[in-house]
Every structure is written in C-alpha cells, then in structure tokens.
Amino acid sequence: MLKRFMTYYKPYKKLFTMTFICAVFVALLELAFPLIVNYVVDSLLPGGNLMIIFWACVALFIVYIFNSGAHFIVTYWGHRLGINIETDMRAELFEHIQKLSFTYHDNNKTGHLLSNLTNDLFEIGEVAHHGPEDVFIAIMTLFGSFAVMLYINVELAVLTFLVVPLLIFIVIYCNRKMTAAMKNMFTRMADFNARVEDTVGGIRLVQAFANEKHERKLFHEDNIRFKEAKIWSYRIMGINNSLSYMMMRIMTLFVLLCGAYFIIQGQLSIGDFMAFVLLTNVFFRPIEKINAIIESYPKGYSGFKRFIALLDTEPDILDRPNAAELPQARGDIQYRDVSFGYEKGRTVLEGIDLTIAAGETVAFVGPSGAGKTTLCSLLPRFYEIQEGAITVDGLDIRDIQLTSLRRQIGIVQQDVFMFSGTLRDNIRYGKLGASDEEVWEAARRAELESFIRGLADGLDTIVGERGVKLSGGQKQRLSIARMFLKNPPILILDEATSALDTETEASIQRSLSELAEGRTTLIIAHRLATIRHADRIVVVTPEGIEEQGSHEQLLKRGGHYAKLQQAQHVYA
C-alpha cells in the first residue's frame, strides 16, 4: 500500500523535494539553537563583549528570517502538495465510479460513494502532506537531538533516553487502537451520509406519508452511532496525549534533577545545562509530532484502504482488447440464445432468440418482472449477458467499444432524470456541443417550444433538483428533445408515457412517433393501446418469449396477448 501511495507523488517530485528540504532545514535549526545558546553562555558571555553578542544575535536573527520562509514553504506549499494529490485521487476515483456497471450501483449506497469522494480523500490529502516528511523529520530530530545530548554529556543523555522505550510502546499501542477507531468512524460517517442523502432526496415522499417522525428516528440512530464512533476515537486520542504529556514532563523533571546534580559535582557547565534543557524540548517535539501523526495517520490509512478497495473494484463491463468502433449503425439487432440473471442461480432471461430488422418498431409486453426492461437493458450493455450473444449489424456488442455502442442507442424512460441546471443544459445533454438553434429545433419537434417561450427566462429557466419544477409531461418532452439532438439509429422507449394523462400522452405519442421514424425502435409498454401500430409485438413472460406478431395477428391467435387486451378493455 505504501508503494502504491507513493506513486501519487510522481507528478509533484519538485514540489515534494522543495518542501522536504525546507522541513529538514527547519529541523536542523531547531537542533542548532541549543548549541548556539551553549556557545553564547559559556564562551561569549564570560568575555563580557556585548558587541560580539549583539552581532551574533543579529546573525541568528537573519537565519531565523530564512527559517520563517522555510516554515511558510512547508506549511503552504506542503498543503498544496497534499491538495494536488487529493484532487488527482478524486478525479481518478470519479472516473472509475463512472465505469462501474448498473449492478454495482444497484448494490451500493450513493452516500457511501460521496463519503469516499469527500471525507476519505480529505484525510488522505492531510497524510500526503504531513506523512513522509513528518515521519522523516521526527526520526531525524529524535536521533539528532540525542546525538547532541551525547556530545554535551554522555551520562545525562543515557539517563534521559531510558524513558524512550516506554513512549514508543504508548505510541504503537495507541496507533493500533486509533486505526480501528477511525475505520469504525468512517463507516459510521458513510452510513450517516447515506441516511441524509436518502431522506433529503425523498423529502416529498416523506412529507406525503407524514413520516417525518420515522425519518427523525432513523436519522437519530445513525447520528448517535456516528457520535459514539467519534467519541471513541477522541477517547483513545485523549489517553495517548495525556500519557505522552505525563511522560514528557516526568522526563523534564528528571533532567532538571540530574542536571543540578552534575552541576554541583562540577561535571556540567551552566551553558551545557541550559543547552541540555533546550534539547530536551527539541527531543520532545518529534514525539509530539509522532502523536500528531498517530492522530492523522489512522484516518488517512483507513481512507486510503477504502479508496483502494473501491478503485480495485473491477468494472463488470469493459471493452475487449480489440474492441472496434461502431460506424453509423443500420440498426439490425439479434439476440442469440441469450441468458441473464441479476444474481447467481436466479435467471431472469434464458435462451432468448430474437431478430429485429433495421427500421423496425418492436414492442415488448407482458407481466411485470418478466424481463422486458432487462431484455432492452442488455442491448447497451448496462448489464452483461451471461450466455449467448447480442449483435448489432452482425457485430457482437462485446466486440464494440462501449462508448461507441451507447452513442448509437437512445433511451427515453418513464422516470426522466433532470440535472439541476437550466432547460438548455438538460436538452443539450443529448448533444453537448449543440447550438441554440439546434436546441430550439429539438424543442419544437418534441412539442416543447411553446412552453419554453412562455417562460420569463426561456431556455435559461432553472428546472430545480431532479426537474422538480417541471410536470411529468414536460420532463418527458424534454427527454424526447434530448433524443432528437442525439439522433441515434436505435431507440428504446421504456414505459415512456404510462404515467401521463390521456391528453398529454396523445401529444407525446405524436412526438415519439416522429422520433421513431426511420429508426430501429424497441418499445416497452403496459398499455396495449400505445403499441398497437408497432410492426411487431413480442410477448415476454417468465418462461421467455411466448408469442410475437402484429396486433391483428396476436388477437386472432387468441393467446396471452389477446387475454391481456381483453383484460385491459374490461378494466377500461
């Protein structure tokens, strides 16, 4: 993991080297200061030459000016280094998340992914800045200060160092506890984020069912778990800091007592004693630094483990090594002995054989859960088939570049997703570089133009989160406008009008008919009246494709479709 973590420093070698050198310079000056004090007290002060002492202090002041600049570089540019690494990791993770299939997103919470992208990476960025240089500087300062202590007085240095093993034990013990605590805290934080995302995203449903009290209860449970996880981590942190503080102060008292004894015995000068006391403080700083690392390292380590775990999640659906780009498709589609299941041992589709000619409109009907939507979702490879093959214009879709394949397929769903931007942004999503003229043309063909021109801000009207300011029919028209811009040769209409009133449905059906013209169109529908003019109707049941033919042919056959038609007619 360390080797993998260090790879993120490669683009910033110069920045890392600069901050590292400055950190070393700061640490060396910390070690030099007690020796300078020793020299002033034992060598310059007895001479009584105030001018020499003055110029020595001026020289030291100039050195400290440079040291202040080094401090700024370590603090500012060091944090920039951490932020750069954090940003690179976030971009890499976001790109990876986009590659993960519907199967992954179906089984994982959005709140957990948000936690990965925000909280985890923030802590990783802190470790990226402080981790390597702080550890190196702490070790260098620890051994450097001890070496200077040995130079001043061997006996006192050895006596002082006796307490170090106990401090190291405390550090290691608390580090293990903190790692476990931080892992638990990040898990609770992700659960908390997921709860908030669910509740806020579904606030209309919550209020419609007057279930605010129930949601408050669920929120309170996650909130308390998150709180308890944080309290546990800070308890361990407090124990570590308190024990370290006590050990350091005992060490200071020990140095004062032993130093006084050596002065009285004539084995230590006043200057050496002052330098030794100052070195004791320098000696403590790396220990305090290690405590700070213990505080941040487990957070960054836990975050990086989760980051790596997500990054190492292999996408279910990938381009084959020699996948080709699909040119403008004609739209010939063939399912050959296709089998698929969302879970192992549970098949949704089995042995499906179906041929759809270019430009043909094929409707899929049948009971809920029979696999109509699944059948169509396999075509753009939202899910990967387990057996058989699906071809477009004779090419296996697994041999076609994924982006190229999906560029040829347009999908209009019942539940239209809207981004929280303007009408222009949402329509233009079908063709990101479209001009305003193209956007207006698409809106006109989707029977949306008069509505947009009636708005004060026109195409600049904000649609709200998930298009909350638009009606169901308006969102459907906007989705159709996107498809006119995208202009795909293959079109999938998934229950595109089932949630609309009769008048709106008739209007949108006209738009859909124009959209489907000249394209291979796959329609999923429950209302049989909306698909009676399809070239072919395919009846899908849990047993597979039961029958297919035109509306009139299926009625004459008197099978499953005829029964569905009769049932809907009676219900109507």
Coordinates of C-alpha atoms in Angstrom, one line a residue:
M1 CA 0.0 0.0 0.0
L2 CA 2.9 2.4 0.8
K3 CA 4.4 1.8 -2.6
R4 CA 1.1 2.4 -4.3
F5 CA 0.6 5.5 -2.2
M6 CA 4.0 6.9 -3.2
T7 CA 3.1 6.7 -6.9
Y8 CA 0.8 9.7 -6.4
Y9 CA 3.8 11.9 -5.6
K10 CA 5.4 11.3 -9.0
P11 CA 3.8 14.3 -10.8
Y12 CA 4.9 16.6 -7.9
K13 CA 8.5 15.5 -7.3
K14 CA 9.9 19.0 -7.4
L15 CA 7.3 20.4 -5.1
F16 CA 7.8 17.4 -2.7
T17 CA 11.6 17.9 -2.8
M18 CA 11.3 21.6 -2.1
T19 CA 9.1 21.2 0.9
F20 CA 11.1 18.3 2.2
I21 CA 14.4 20.2 2.1
C22 CA 12.8 23.2 3.8
A23 CA 11.4 20.9 6.5
V24 CA 14.9 19.4 7.1
F25 CA 16.4 22.9 7.2
V26 CA 13.8 23.9 9.9
A27 CA 14.6 20.8 11.9
L28 CA 18.3 21.3 11.7
L29 CA 18.0 24.9 13.0
E30 CA 15.9 23.6 15.9
L31 CA 18.9 21.3 16.8
A32 CA 21.4 24.1 16.3
F33 CA 19.7 26.6 18.6
P34 CA 20.6 24.9 21.9
L35 CA 24.2 24.7 20.8
I36 CA 24.2 28.4 19.9
V37 CA 22.8 29.2 23.4
N38 CA 25.5 27.0 24.9
Y39 CA 28.2 28.9 23.0
V40 CA 26.8 32.3 24.0
V41 CA 26.6 31.4 27.7
D42 CA 29.9 29.5 28.1
S43 CA 32.1 31.3 25.5
L44 CA 30.8 34.8 24.7
L45 CA 29.1 35.8 28.0
P46 CA 32.2 35.3 30.2
G47 CA 34.2 37.6 27.8
G48 CA 31.8 40.5 28.6
N49 CA 31.9 41.8 25.0
L50 CA 28.4 42.9 24.4
M51 CA 29.0 44.0 20.8
I52 CA 30.1 40.4 19.8
I53 CA 27.0 39.0 21.5
F54 CA 24.9 41.7 19.6
W55 CA 26.2 40.8 16.2
A56 CA 25.9 37.1 17.0
C57 CA 22.2 37.7 17.7
V58 CA 21.8 39.7 14.5
A59 CA 23.3 36.8 12.5
L60 CA 20.9 34.4 14.3
F61 CA 18.0 36.8 13.5
I62 CA 18.9 36.7 9.8
V63 CA 19.0 32.9 10.0
Y64 CA 15.5 32.9 11.6
I65 CA 14.2 35.1 8.8
F66 CA 15.2 32.4 6.3
N67 CA 13.7 29.8 8.7
S68 CA 10.4 31.7 8.7
G69 CA 10.4 31.5 4.9
A70 CA 11.1 27.8 5.1
H71 CA 8.2 27.4 7.5
F72 CA 5.9 29.2 5.0
I73 CA 7.0 26.8 2.3
V74 CA 6.4 23.8 4.4
T75 CA 3.0 25.0 5.6
Y76 CA 1.6 26.5 2.3
W77 CA 3.3 24.6 -0.5
G78 CA 3.2 21.4 1.6
H79 CA -0.5 21.6 1.9
R80 CA -0.7 22.4 -1.8
L81 CA 1.1 19.2 -2.5
G82 CA -1.5 17.3 -0.3
I83 CA -4.4 19.1 -2.1
N84 CA -2.9 18.3 -5.6
I85 CA -2.6 14.6 -4.6
E86 CA -6.1 14.6 -3.1
T87 CA -7.5 16.2 -6.3
D88 CA -5.8 13.7 -8.5
M89 CA -7.1 10.8 -6.4
R90 CA -10.7 12.3 -6.5
A91 CA -10.6 12.6 -10.3
E92 CA -9.3 9.0 -10.7
L93 CA -12.0 7.7 -8.3
F94 CA -14.8 9.6 -10.0
E95 CA -13.7 8.4 -13.4
H96 CA -13.6 4.8 -12.0
I97 CA -17.1 5.1 -10.5
Q98 CA -18.4 6.1 -13.9
K99 CA -17.1 2.9 -15.3
L100 CA -18.8 0.7 -12.8
S101 CA -21.9 -1.1 -14.1
F102 CA -25.5 -0.8 -13.0
T103 CA -25.0 -3.9 -11.0
Y104 CA -22.5 -2.2 -8.7
H105 CA -24.6 1.0 -8.3
D106 CA -27.7 -1.2 -7.7
N107 CA -25.9 -2.7 -4.7
N108 CA -24.2 0.3 -3.2
K109 CA -25.4 3.4 -1.5
T110 CA -24.8 6.9 -3.0
G111 CA -23.9 8.3 0.4
H112 CA -21.0 5.8 0.8
L113 CA -19.6 6.9 -2.6
L114 CA -19.9 10.6 -1.6
S115 CA -18.1 9.8 1.6
N116 CA -15.3 8.1 -0.4
L117 CA -15.0 11.2 -2.6
T118 CA -15.0 13.8 0.1
N119 CA -14.2 12.8 3.7
D120 CA -11.8 9.9 2.9
L121 CA -9.8 11.9 0.4
F122 CA -9.6 14.9 2.7
E123 CA -7.9 12.8 5.3
I124 CA -5.7 11.2 2.6
G125 CA -4.6 14.6 1.5
E126 CA -3.5 15.6 5.0
V127 CA -1.4 12.4 5.3
A128 CA 0.0 13.0 1.8
H129 CA 1.4 16.4 3.1
H130 CA 2.4 15.5 6.6
G131 CA 3.1 11.8 6.4
P132 CA 6.5 11.3 4.7
E133 CA 8.3 14.5 5.8
D134 CA 6.9 14.4 9.4
V135 CA 8.0 10.8 9.9
F136 CA 11.5 11.5 8.5
I137 CA 11.9 14.8 10.4
A138 CA 10.6 13.2 13.6
I139 CA 13.2 10.4 13.4
M140 CA 16.0 12.7 12.3
T141 CA 15.2 15.2 15.1
L142 CA 14.9 12.4 17.7
F143 CA 18.3 10.8 16.9
G144 CA 19.9 14.2 16.1
S145 CA 18.9 15.7 19.5
F146 CA 20.1 12.5 21.2
A147 CA 23.4 12.7 19.4
V148 CA 23.9 16.3 20.6
M149 CA 22.9 15.3 24.1
L150 CA 25.6 12.6 24.0
Y151 CA 28.1 15.3 22.8
I152 CA 27.2 17.5 25.7
N153 CA 27.1 14.9 28.5
V154 CA 27.0 11.1 27.9
E155 CA 25.7 10.1 31.3
L156 CA 22.8 12.5 31.3
A157 CA 21.9 11.7 27.8
V158 CA 21.8 7.9 28.5
L159 CA 19.7 8.5 31.6
T160 CA 17.3 10.7 29.6
F161 CA 16.9 8.1 26.8
L162 CA 15.8 5.4 29.3
V163 CA 12.2 6.7 29.1
V164 CA 12.0 6.4 25.3
P165 CA 11.0 2.7 25.1
L166 CA 8.0 3.4 27.2
L167 CA 7.0 6.3 25.0
I168 CA 7.4 4.1 21.9
F169 CA 5.2 1.4 23.5
I170 CA 2.5 4.0 24.2
V171 CA 2.8 5.3 20.6
I172 CA 2.4 1.8 19.0
Y173 CA -0.4 0.8 21.3
C174 CA -2.4 3.9 20.7
N175 CA -1.8 3.8 16.9
R176 CA -3.4 0.3 16.7
K177 CA -6.4 1.5 18.7
M178 CA -6.7 4.7 16.6
T179 CA -6.7 2.8 13.3
A180 CA -9.6 0.6 14.4
A181 CA -11.4 3.6 15.8
M182 CA -11.0 5.6 12.6
K183 CA -12.1 2.7 10.4
N184 CA -15.3 2.4 12.5
M185 CA -15.8 6.2 12.4
F186 CA -15.6 6.4 8.6
T187 CA -18.0 3.5 8.2
R188 CA -20.5 5.3 10.5
M189 CA -19.9 8.6 8.6
A190 CA -20.7 6.8 5.3
D191 CA -23.9 5.4 6.8
F192 CA -24.8 8.8 8.1
N193 CA -24.3 10.4 4.7
A194 CA -26.4 7.7 3.1
R195 CA -29.2 8.3 5.5
V196 CA -29.2 12.1 4.9
E197 CA -29.0 11.6 1.1
D198 CA -32.0 9.2 1.2
T199 CA -34.1 11.4 3.4
V200 CA -33.4 14.7 1.6
G201 CA -33.7 13.1 -1.9
G202 CA -37.0 11.6 -0.9
I203 CA -38.4 14.5 1.1
R204 CA -41.6 14.7 -0.9
L205 CA -42.4 11.1 -0.2
V206 CA -41.5 11.6 3.5
Q207 CA -43.9 14.5 3.8
A208 CA -46.6 12.9 1.6
F209 CA -46.8 10.0 4.1
A210 CA -46.2 12.2 7.1
N211 CA -43.3 10.0 8.1
E212 CA -41.1 12.8 9.4
K213 CA -41.0 11.2 12.9
H214 CA -40.0 7.9 11.5
E215 CA -37.1 9.5 9.5
R216 CA -36.1 11.5 12.5
K217 CA -35.8 8.2 14.4
L218 CA -33.7 6.6 11.7
F219 CA -31.5 9.7 11.5
H220 CA -31.1 9.8 15.3
E221 CA -29.9 6.2 15.3
D222 CA -27.3 6.9 12.6
N223 CA -26.4 10.2 14.2
I224 CA -25.8 8.6 17.6
R225 CA -23.7 5.8 16.1
F226 CA -21.6 8.4 14.3
K227 CA -21.3 10.4 17.6
E228 CA -20.2 7.3 19.6
A229 CA -17.7 6.3 16.9
K230 CA -16.1 9.9 17.1
I231 CA -16.2 9.9 20.9
W232 CA -14.4 6.5 21.0
S233 CA -11.7 7.8 18.6
Y234 CA -11.2 11.0 20.7
R235 CA -11.1 9.0 23.9
I236 CA -8.1 7.0 22.6
M237 CA -6.6 10.2 21.3
G238 CA -7.0 11.8 24.8
I239 CA -5.4 8.8 26.6
N240 CA -2.5 8.9 24.2
N241 CA -1.9 12.7 24.5
S242 CA -2.3 12.6 28.3
L243 CA 0.2 9.7 28.8
S244 CA 2.7 11.3 26.4
Y245 CA 2.4 14.6 28.2
M246 CA 2.9 13.0 31.6
M247 CA 5.9 11.0 30.4
M248 CA 7.5 14.2 28.8
R249 CA 7.0 16.2 32.0
I250 CA 8.5 13.4 34.1
M251 CA 11.4 13.4 31.7
T252 CA 11.9 17.2 32.1
L253 CA 11.8 17.0 35.9
F254 CA 14.3 14.1 35.7
V255 CA 16.7 16.2 33.5
L256 CA 16.4 19.2 35.9
L257 CA 17.2 17.0 38.9
C258 CA 20.1 15.0 37.3
G259 CA 21.4 18.2 35.6
A260 CA 21.5 20.0 39.0
Y261 CA 23.4 17.1 40.5
F262 CA 26.0 17.1 37.7
I263 CA 26.5 20.9 38.0
I264 CA 27.0 20.6 41.8
Q265 CA 29.5 17.8 41.1
G266 CA 31.3 20.0 38.6
Q267 CA 30.7 17.7 35.7
L268 CA 28.4 20.1 33.7
S269 CA 28.6 23.8 33.0
I270 CA 25.7 26.3 33.2
G271 CA 25.8 26.7 29.4
D272 CA 25.7 22.9 28.8
F273 CA 22.9 22.6 31.3
M274 CA 20.8 25.3 29.5
A275 CA 21.5 23.6 26.1
F276 CA 20.6 20.2 27.5
V277 CA 17.2 21.6 28.9
L278 CA 16.5 23.2 25.5
L279 CA 17.5 19.9 23.7
T280 CA 15.1 18.1 25.9
N281 CA 12.3 20.2 24.5
V282 CA 13.6 19.6 21.0
F283 CA 13.7 15.9 21.9
F284 CA 10.0 16.0 22.8
R285 CA 8.9 17.7 19.6
P286 CA 9.4 14.6 17.4
I287 CA 7.5 12.6 20.0
E288 CA 4.7 15.2 19.8
K289 CA 4.9 15.1 16.1
I290 CA 4.6 11.3 16.2
N291 CA 1.5 11.8 18.3
A292 CA 0.1 14.1 15.7
I293 CA 0.8 11.5 13.1
I294 CA -1.0 8.9 15.2
E295 CA -4.0 11.3 15.2
S296 CA -4.0 11.8 11.4
Y297 CA -2.4 8.6 10.1
P298 CA -5.2 6.2 11.0
K299 CA -7.7 8.5 9.3
G300 CA -5.6 8.7 6.2
Y301 CA -4.8 5.0 6.3
S302 CA -8.4 3.9 6.7
G303 CA -9.5 6.3 4.0
F304 CA -6.8 5.1 1.6
K305 CA -7.8 1.4 2.3
R306 CA -11.4 2.3 1.3
F307 CA -10.1 4.3 -1.7
I308 CA -8.0 1.4 -2.9
A309 CA -10.8 -1.1 -2.3
L310 CA -13.2 0.9 -4.5
L311 CA -10.5 1.6 -7.1
D312 CA -9.7 -2.1 -7.2
T313 CA -13.3 -3.0 -7.8
E314 CA -13.2 -4.3 -11.4
P315 CA -16.0 -3.0 -13.6
D316 CA -18.3 -5.8 -14.7
I317 CA -18.4 -4.4 -18.2
L318 CA -15.2 -3.5 -20.1
D319 CA -14.1 -3.1 -23.6
R320 CA -12.4 -6.2 -25.0
P321 CA -8.7 -5.6 -26.0
N322 CA -9.6 -5.4 -29.7
A323 CA -13.0 -3.8 -29.4
A324 CA -13.8 -1.8 -32.6
E325 CA -15.7 1.5 -33.0
L326 CA -19.1 1.0 -34.4
P327 CA -19.7 3.2 -37.5
Q328 CA -23.2 4.7 -38.1
A329 CA -25.4 1.7 -37.3
R330 CA -28.1 0.5 -39.6
G331 CA -30.0 -1.0 -36.6
D332 CA -30.1 -4.7 -37.3
I333 CA -30.3 -6.4 -33.9
Q334 CA -30.2 -10.1 -33.0
Y335 CA -30.4 -11.9 -29.7
R336 CA -28.9 -15.4 -29.9
D337 CA -29.7 -17.9 -27.1
V338 CA -29.3 -15.1 -24.5
S339 CA -29.4 -15.9 -20.8
F340 CA -29.1 -13.4 -17.9
G341 CA -29.7 -13.2 -14.1
Y342 CA -29.0 -10.4 -11.6
E343 CA -27.9 -12.9 -9.0
K344 CA -26.1 -16.3 -9.4
G345 CA -28.5 -19.2 -9.6
R346 CA -31.5 -16.9 -10.4
T347 CA -32.2 -16.5 -14.1
V348 CA -34.4 -13.7 -15.4
L349 CA -33.9 -14.4 -19.1
E350 CA -33.0 -17.8 -20.5
G351 CA -32.4 -18.9 -24.1
I352 CA -33.8 -15.8 -25.7
D353 CA -33.7 -15.7 -29.5
L354 CA -35.0 -12.6 -31.3
T355 CA -34.2 -10.9 -34.6
I356 CA -35.1 -7.2 -35.2
A357 CA -34.6 -5.7 -38.6
A358 CA -33.2 -2.2 -39.2
G359 CA -36.0 0.4 -39.0
E360 CA -38.5 -2.0 -37.4
T361 CA -40.6 -1.0 -34.4
V362 CA -40.9 -3.8 -31.9
A363 CA -43.0 -3.6 -28.8
F364 CA -42.4 -5.8 -25.7
V365 CA -45.4 -6.5 -23.5
G366 CA -46.1 -8.9 -20.7
P367 CA -46.4 -9.2 -16.9
S368 CA -44.2 -7.1 -14.6
G369 CA -41.0 -8.9 -13.7
A370 CA -41.0 -11.0 -16.9
G371 CA -37.8 -9.3 -18.1
K372 CA -38.9 -6.7 -20.7
T373 CA -36.7 -3.9 -19.4
T374 CA -33.9 -6.3 -18.7
L375 CA -34.0 -7.5 -22.3
C376 CA -33.6 -3.9 -23.6
S377 CA -31.0 -3.0 -20.9
L378 CA -28.7 -5.8 -22.2
L379 CA -28.5 -4.1 -25.6
P380 CA -26.5 -1.0 -24.5
R381 CA -24.6 -3.3 -22.1
F382 CA -25.9 -1.8 -18.9
Y383 CA -25.7 -5.4 -17.7
E384 CA -23.5 -8.1 -19.2
I385 CA -25.2 -11.2 -20.6
Q386 CA -24.1 -14.5 -19.1
E387 CA -24.6 -16.8 -22.1
G388 CA -25.3 -16.3 -25.8
A389 CA -24.7 -13.2 -27.8
I390 CA -26.3 -9.9 -28.9
T391 CA -25.3 -8.4 -32.2
V392 CA -25.8 -5.0 -33.9
D393 CA -25.4 -5.1 -37.6
G394 CA -23.8 -8.5 -37.3
L395 CA -21.2 -7.4 -34.7
D396 CA -21.2 -8.8 -31.2
I397 CA -21.8 -5.9 -28.8
R398 CA -18.9 -7.1 -26.6
D399 CA -16.6 -6.5 -29.6
I400 CA -17.8 -2.9 -30.0
Q401 CA -16.3 -0.1 -27.9
L402 CA -18.7 0.7 -25.1
T403 CA -18.9 4.4 -25.8
S404 CA -19.3 3.8 -29.5
L405 CA -22.2 1.4 -28.8
R406 CA -24.1 3.6 -26.4
R407 CA -23.7 6.6 -28.7
Q408 CA -25.8 4.7 -31.3
I409 CA -28.6 4.0 -28.8
G410 CA -31.1 6.5 -27.3
I411 CA -33.3 5.7 -24.3
V412 CA -36.5 7.5 -23.2
Q413 CA -37.7 6.3 -19.8
Q414 CA -40.8 6.8 -17.7
D415 CA -38.7 8.3 -14.9
V416 CA -36.8 11.0 -16.6
F417 CA -33.7 12.3 -14.8
M418 CA -33.1 16.0 -14.8
F419 CA -29.9 17.7 -13.8
S420 CA -30.4 20.8 -11.5
G421 CA -29.4 23.3 -14.2
T422 CA -31.3 25.1 -16.9
L423 CA -33.7 23.8 -19.6
R424 CA -30.9 24.5 -22.2
D425 CA -28.4 22.4 -20.2
N426 CA -30.8 19.5 -19.9
I427 CA -31.8 19.4 -23.5
R428 CA -28.3 19.9 -24.7
Y429 CA -27.2 16.8 -22.8
G430 CA -28.3 14.9 -25.8
K431 CA -25.5 16.7 -27.8
L432 CA -23.2 18.7 -25.6
G433 CA -21.9 21.0 -28.4
A434 CA -25.4 21.8 -29.8
S435 CA -26.1 25.4 -30.8
D436 CA -29.2 27.3 -29.5
E437 CA -30.7 26.9 -33.0
E438 CA -30.4 23.1 -32.7
V439 CA -31.8 23.2 -29.2
W440 CA -34.8 25.2 -30.3
E441 CA -35.4 22.8 -33.2
A442 CA -35.3 19.8 -30.9
A443 CA -37.7 21.5 -28.5
R444 CA -40.1 22.3 -31.4
R445 CA -40.1 18.7 -32.6
A446 CA -40.7 17.5 -29.1
E447 CA -43.7 19.9 -28.8
L448 CA -41.9 21.9 -26.1
E449 CA -41.3 25.2 -27.9
S450 CA -44.5 27.0 -26.9
F451 CA -44.0 26.1 -23.3
I452 CA -40.4 27.3 -23.2
R453 CA -41.2 30.6 -25.0
G454 CA -44.0 31.2 -22.4
L455 CA -41.4 31.2 -19.6
A456 CA -39.8 34.5 -18.5
D457 CA -36.2 33.1 -18.7
G458 CA -36.9 30.8 -21.7
L459 CA -34.1 28.2 -22.1
D460 CA -32.3 29.7 -19.1
T461 CA -35.1 28.6 -16.7
I462 CA -33.8 26.6 -13.8
V463 CA -35.6 23.2 -13.6
G464 CA -34.8 22.5 -9.9
E465 CA -33.3 19.4 -8.4
R466 CA -34.3 16.4 -10.5
G467 CA -36.5 18.7 -12.5
V468 CA -38.9 19.3 -9.6
K469 CA -40.3 22.5 -11.3
L470 CA -41.5 20.6 -14.3
S471 CA -44.6 18.4 -14.8
G472 CA -44.3 14.7 -15.8
G473 CA -45.3 15.6 -19.4
Q474 CA -42.8 18.4 -19.6
K475 CA -40.0 16.2 -18.4
Q476 CA -41.0 13.5 -21.0
R477 CA -40.9 16.1 -23.8
L478 CA -37.5 17.3 -22.6
S479 CA -36.3 13.8 -22.7
I480 CA -37.6 13.4 -26.2
A481 CA -35.9 16.7 -27.2
R482 CA -32.6 15.2 -26.0
M483 CA -33.1 12.2 -28.3
F484 CA -33.8 14.5 -31.3
L485 CA -30.4 16.1 -30.6
K486 CA -28.7 12.8 -30.1
N487 CA -30.3 11.4 -33.2
P488 CA -29.5 7.7 -32.5
P489 CA -30.2 5.0 -35.1
I490 CA -31.6 2.7 -32.3
L491 CA -34.2 3.9 -29.9
I492 CA -35.5 2.3 -26.6
L493 CA -38.8 3.6 -25.2
D494 CA -39.2 2.3 -21.7
E495 CA -42.8 2.9 -20.4
A496 CA -42.3 6.5 -21.8
T497 CA -46.0 7.5 -21.4
S498 CA -47.5 5.2 -18.8
A499 CA -47.6 7.8 -16.1
L500 CA -49.3 10.6 -18.1
D501 CA -52.8 11.7 -18.5
T502 CA -54.6 10.8 -21.8
E503 CA -54.3 14.3 -23.4
T504 CA -50.6 14.6 -22.6
E505 CA -50.0 11.0 -23.6
A506 CA -51.6 11.6 -27.0
S507 CA -49.4 14.7 -27.5
I508 CA -46.2 12.9 -26.5
Q509 CA -47.1 9.8 -28.7
R510 CA -47.0 12.2 -31.7
S511 CA -43.6 13.3 -30.7
L512 CA -42.4 9.7 -30.1
S513 CA -43.8 8.6 -33.5
E514 CA -41.8 11.4 -35.2
L515 CA -38.8 10.4 -33.1
A516 CA -39.1 6.7 -34.1
E517 CA -39.4 7.4 -37.8
G518 CA -36.6 5.7 -39.7
R519 CA -35.0 4.2 -36.5
T520 CA -35.0 0.7 -35.1
T521 CA -37.3 1.2 -32.1
L522 CA -37.8 -1.0 -29.1
I523 CA -40.9 -0.1 -27.0
I524 CA -41.6 -1.4 -23.5
A525 CA -45.3 -0.8 -22.6
H526 CA -48.1 -1.9 -20.4
R527 CA -50.8 0.0 -22.1
L528 CA -51.5 -2.0 -25.3
A529 CA -53.3 0.9 -26.9
T530 CA -50.0 2.7 -27.2
I531 CA -48.3 0.0 -29.2
R532 CA -51.0 -1.5 -31.5
H533 CA -49.4 0.2 -34.5
A534 CA -46.0 -1.4 -33.9
D535 CA -44.5 -3.5 -36.7
R536 CA -44.3 -6.4 -34.3
I537 CA -45.3 -7.1 -30.7
V538 CA -43.3 -9.5 -28.6
V539 CA -45.0 -11.1 -25.6
V540 CA -42.5 -11.7 -22.8
T541 CA -43.4 -14.0 -19.8
P542 CA -41.2 -15.5 -17.1
E543 CA -40.8 -18.5 -19.4
G544 CA -39.4 -16.4 -22.2
I545 CA -40.8 -15.1 -25.5
E546 CA -44.2 -16.7 -25.6
E547 CA -45.5 -15.2 -28.9
Q548 CA -44.9 -12.5 -31.4
G549 CA -46.6 -10.9 -34.4
S550 CA -48.6 -7.8 -35.3
H551 CA -51.5 -6.6 -33.2
E552 CA -54.1 -8.2 -35.5
Q553 CA -52.2 -11.5 -35.8
L554 CA -51.9 -11.9 -32.0
L555 CA -55.5 -11.1 -31.4
K556 CA -56.5 -13.8 -34.0
R557 CA -54.2 -16.3 -32.3
G558 CA -56.2 -15.9 -29.0
G559 CA -53.1 -16.4 -26.8
H560 CA -51.5 -14.4 -24.0
Y561 CA -51.7 -11.1 -25.8
A562 CA -55.4 -11.5 -26.6
K563 CA -56.1 -12.2 -22.9
L564 CA -54.1 -9.0 -21.9
Q565 CA -56.1 -7.0 -24.5
Q566 CA -59.3 -8.3 -23.2
A567 CA -58.4 -7.7 -19.6
Q568 CA -57.4 -4.1 -20.3
H569 CA -60.5 -3.5 -22.3
V570 CA -62.7 -4.8 -19.5
Y571 CA -60.8 -2.7 -16.9
A572 CA -61.2 0.4 -19.1

